[in-house]
mmCIF file of C-alpha atoms in Angstrom:
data_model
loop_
_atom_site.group_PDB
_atom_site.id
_atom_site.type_symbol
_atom_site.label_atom_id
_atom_site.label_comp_id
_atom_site.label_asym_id
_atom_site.label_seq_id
_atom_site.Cartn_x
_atom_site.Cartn_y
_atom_site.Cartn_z
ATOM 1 C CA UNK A 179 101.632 81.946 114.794
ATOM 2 C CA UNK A 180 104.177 81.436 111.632
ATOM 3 C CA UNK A 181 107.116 83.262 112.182
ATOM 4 C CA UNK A 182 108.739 81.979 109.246
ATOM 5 C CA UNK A 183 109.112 84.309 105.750
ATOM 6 C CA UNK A 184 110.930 82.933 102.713
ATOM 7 C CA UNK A 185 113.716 84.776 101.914
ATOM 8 C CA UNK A 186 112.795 85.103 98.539
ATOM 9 C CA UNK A 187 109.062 84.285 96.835
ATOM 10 C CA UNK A 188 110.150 84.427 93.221
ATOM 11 C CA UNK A 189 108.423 81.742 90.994
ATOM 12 C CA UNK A 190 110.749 79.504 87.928
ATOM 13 C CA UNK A 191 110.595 81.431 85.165
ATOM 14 C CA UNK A 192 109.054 84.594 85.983
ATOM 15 C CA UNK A 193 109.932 87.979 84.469
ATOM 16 C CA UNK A 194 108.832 91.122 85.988
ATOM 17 C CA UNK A 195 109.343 93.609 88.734
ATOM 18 C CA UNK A 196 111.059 92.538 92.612
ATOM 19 C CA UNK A 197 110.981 94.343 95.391
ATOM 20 C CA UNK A 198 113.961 94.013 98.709
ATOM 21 C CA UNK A 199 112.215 94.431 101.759
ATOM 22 C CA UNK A 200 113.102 94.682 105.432
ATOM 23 C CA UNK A 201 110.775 93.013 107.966
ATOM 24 C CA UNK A 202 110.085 93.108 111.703
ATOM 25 C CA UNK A 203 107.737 93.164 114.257
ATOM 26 C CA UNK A 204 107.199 91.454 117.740
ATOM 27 C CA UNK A 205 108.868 87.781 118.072
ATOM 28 C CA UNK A 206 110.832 88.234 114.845
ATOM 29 C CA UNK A 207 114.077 88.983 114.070
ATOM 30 C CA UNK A 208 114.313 91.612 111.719
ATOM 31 C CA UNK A 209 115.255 89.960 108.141
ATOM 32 C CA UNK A 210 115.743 91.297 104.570
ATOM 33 C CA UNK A 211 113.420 89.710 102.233
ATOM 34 C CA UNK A 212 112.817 89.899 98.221
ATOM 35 C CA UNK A 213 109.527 89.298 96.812
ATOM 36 C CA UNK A 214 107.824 89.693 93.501
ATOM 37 C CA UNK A 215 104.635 88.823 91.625
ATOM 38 C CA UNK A 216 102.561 92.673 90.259
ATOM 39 C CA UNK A 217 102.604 95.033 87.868
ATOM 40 C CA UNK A 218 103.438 97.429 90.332
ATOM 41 C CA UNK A 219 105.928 97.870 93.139
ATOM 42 C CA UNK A 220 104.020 99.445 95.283
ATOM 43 C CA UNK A 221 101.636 96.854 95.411
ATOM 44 C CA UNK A 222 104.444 94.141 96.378
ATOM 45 C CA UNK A 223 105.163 96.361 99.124
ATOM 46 C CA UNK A 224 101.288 95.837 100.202
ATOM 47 C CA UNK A 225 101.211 92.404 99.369
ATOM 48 C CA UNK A 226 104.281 91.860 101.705
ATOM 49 C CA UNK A 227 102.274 94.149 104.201
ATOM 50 C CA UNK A 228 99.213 91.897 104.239
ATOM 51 C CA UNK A 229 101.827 89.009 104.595
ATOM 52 C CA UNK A 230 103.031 89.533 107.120
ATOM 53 C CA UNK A 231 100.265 90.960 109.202
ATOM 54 C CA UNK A 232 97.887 88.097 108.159
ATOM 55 C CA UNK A 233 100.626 85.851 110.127
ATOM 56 C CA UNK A 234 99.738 87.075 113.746
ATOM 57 C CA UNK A 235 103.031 89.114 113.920
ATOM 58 C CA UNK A 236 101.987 92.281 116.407
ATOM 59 C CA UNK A 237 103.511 95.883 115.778
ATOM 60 C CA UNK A 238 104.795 94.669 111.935
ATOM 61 C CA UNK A 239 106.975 96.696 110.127
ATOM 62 C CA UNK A 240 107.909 96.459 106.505
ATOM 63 C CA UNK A 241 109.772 98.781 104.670
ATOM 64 C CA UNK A 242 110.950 98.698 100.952
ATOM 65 C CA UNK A 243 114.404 99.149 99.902
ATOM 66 C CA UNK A 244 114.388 99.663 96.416
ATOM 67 C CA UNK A 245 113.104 97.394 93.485
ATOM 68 C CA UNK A 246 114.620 96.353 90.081
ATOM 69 C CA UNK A 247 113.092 93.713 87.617
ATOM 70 C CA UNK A 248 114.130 90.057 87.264
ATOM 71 C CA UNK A 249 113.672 87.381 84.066
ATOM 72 C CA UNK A 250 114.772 83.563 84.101
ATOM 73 C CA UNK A 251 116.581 83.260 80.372
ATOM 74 C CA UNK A 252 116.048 80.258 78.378
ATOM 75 C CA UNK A 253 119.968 79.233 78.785
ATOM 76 C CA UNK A 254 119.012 79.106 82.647
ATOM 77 C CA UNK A 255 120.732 82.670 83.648
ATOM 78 C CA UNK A 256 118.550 84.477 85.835
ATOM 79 C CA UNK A 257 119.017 88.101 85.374
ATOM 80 C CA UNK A 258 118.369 91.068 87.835
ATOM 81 C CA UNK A 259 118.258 94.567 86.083
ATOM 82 C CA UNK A 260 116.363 98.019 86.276
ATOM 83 C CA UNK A 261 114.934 99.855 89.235
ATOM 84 C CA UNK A 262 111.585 100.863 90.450
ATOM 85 C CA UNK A 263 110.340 104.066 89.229
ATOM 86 C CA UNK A 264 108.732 103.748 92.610
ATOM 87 C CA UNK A 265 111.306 103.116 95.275
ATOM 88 C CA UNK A 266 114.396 103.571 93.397
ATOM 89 C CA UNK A 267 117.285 100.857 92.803
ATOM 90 C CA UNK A 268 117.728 97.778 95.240
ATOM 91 C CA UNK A 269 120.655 97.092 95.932
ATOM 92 C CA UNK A 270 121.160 94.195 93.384
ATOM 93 C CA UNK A 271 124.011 92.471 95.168
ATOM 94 C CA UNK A 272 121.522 92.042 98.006
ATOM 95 C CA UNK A 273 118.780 90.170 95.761
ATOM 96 C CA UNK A 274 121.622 88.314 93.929
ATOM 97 C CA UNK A 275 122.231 86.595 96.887
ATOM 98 C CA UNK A 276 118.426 85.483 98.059
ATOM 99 C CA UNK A 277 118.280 84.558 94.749
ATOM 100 C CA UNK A 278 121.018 82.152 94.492
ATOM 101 C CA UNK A 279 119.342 80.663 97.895
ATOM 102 C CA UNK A 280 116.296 80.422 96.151
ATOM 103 C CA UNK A 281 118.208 78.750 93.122
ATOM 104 C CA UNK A 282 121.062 77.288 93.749
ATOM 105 C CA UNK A 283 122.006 75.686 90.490
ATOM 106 C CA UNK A 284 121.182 78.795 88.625
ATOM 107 C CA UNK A 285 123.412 81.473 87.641
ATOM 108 C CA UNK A 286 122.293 84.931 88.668
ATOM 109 C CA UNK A 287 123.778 87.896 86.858
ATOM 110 C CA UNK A 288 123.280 91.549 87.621
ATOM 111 C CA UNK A 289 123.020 94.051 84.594
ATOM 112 C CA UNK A 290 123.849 97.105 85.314
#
């Protein structure tokens, strides 16, 4: 069984809607993870679902925690902004930080 989840699953250069996460379930330690990649929110939330279920985990548990939108600028800034109609605001400080895990040598600034 793979009881290891990125952090963050947010590909170079993409520009579109994130979703913060919380995830748990039987051998894992509940972790806060941001993840991206549809048109909609709610279907990161069951993408993330399928994840992590698909990985053997018993008695999963996601929940969302809000969603914004992120874009990689051509001057290398990586910008978080926006909420999710959805599931409300993340809290942006939160995904700031998995992204700067994610990229290191990439500033990540928060628009408010």
């Amino acid at each position: 069984m793979n009881n290891y989840f990125p952090a963050a699953i947010i590909p170079e250069g993409y520009h579109g809607k994130i979703l913060l996460l919380t995830i748990g379930g039987e051998g894992i330690e509940d972790s806060v993870v941001l993840r991206s990649g549809d048109i909609w929110h709610s279907e990161i939330l069951r993408a993330t679902e399928i994840e992590i279920s698909n990985s053997g985990v018993k008695k999963s548990r996601v929940q969302e925690a809000g969603g914004a939108w992120v874009r990689f600028n051509e001057d290398g800034i990586v910008v978080i902004y926006g909420q999710s109609e959805e599931f409300g605001t993340c809290d942006k400080s939160i995904a700031a930080k998995l992204l700067r895990q994610l990229y290191p040598n990439r500033t990540i600034y928060i628009e408010e």
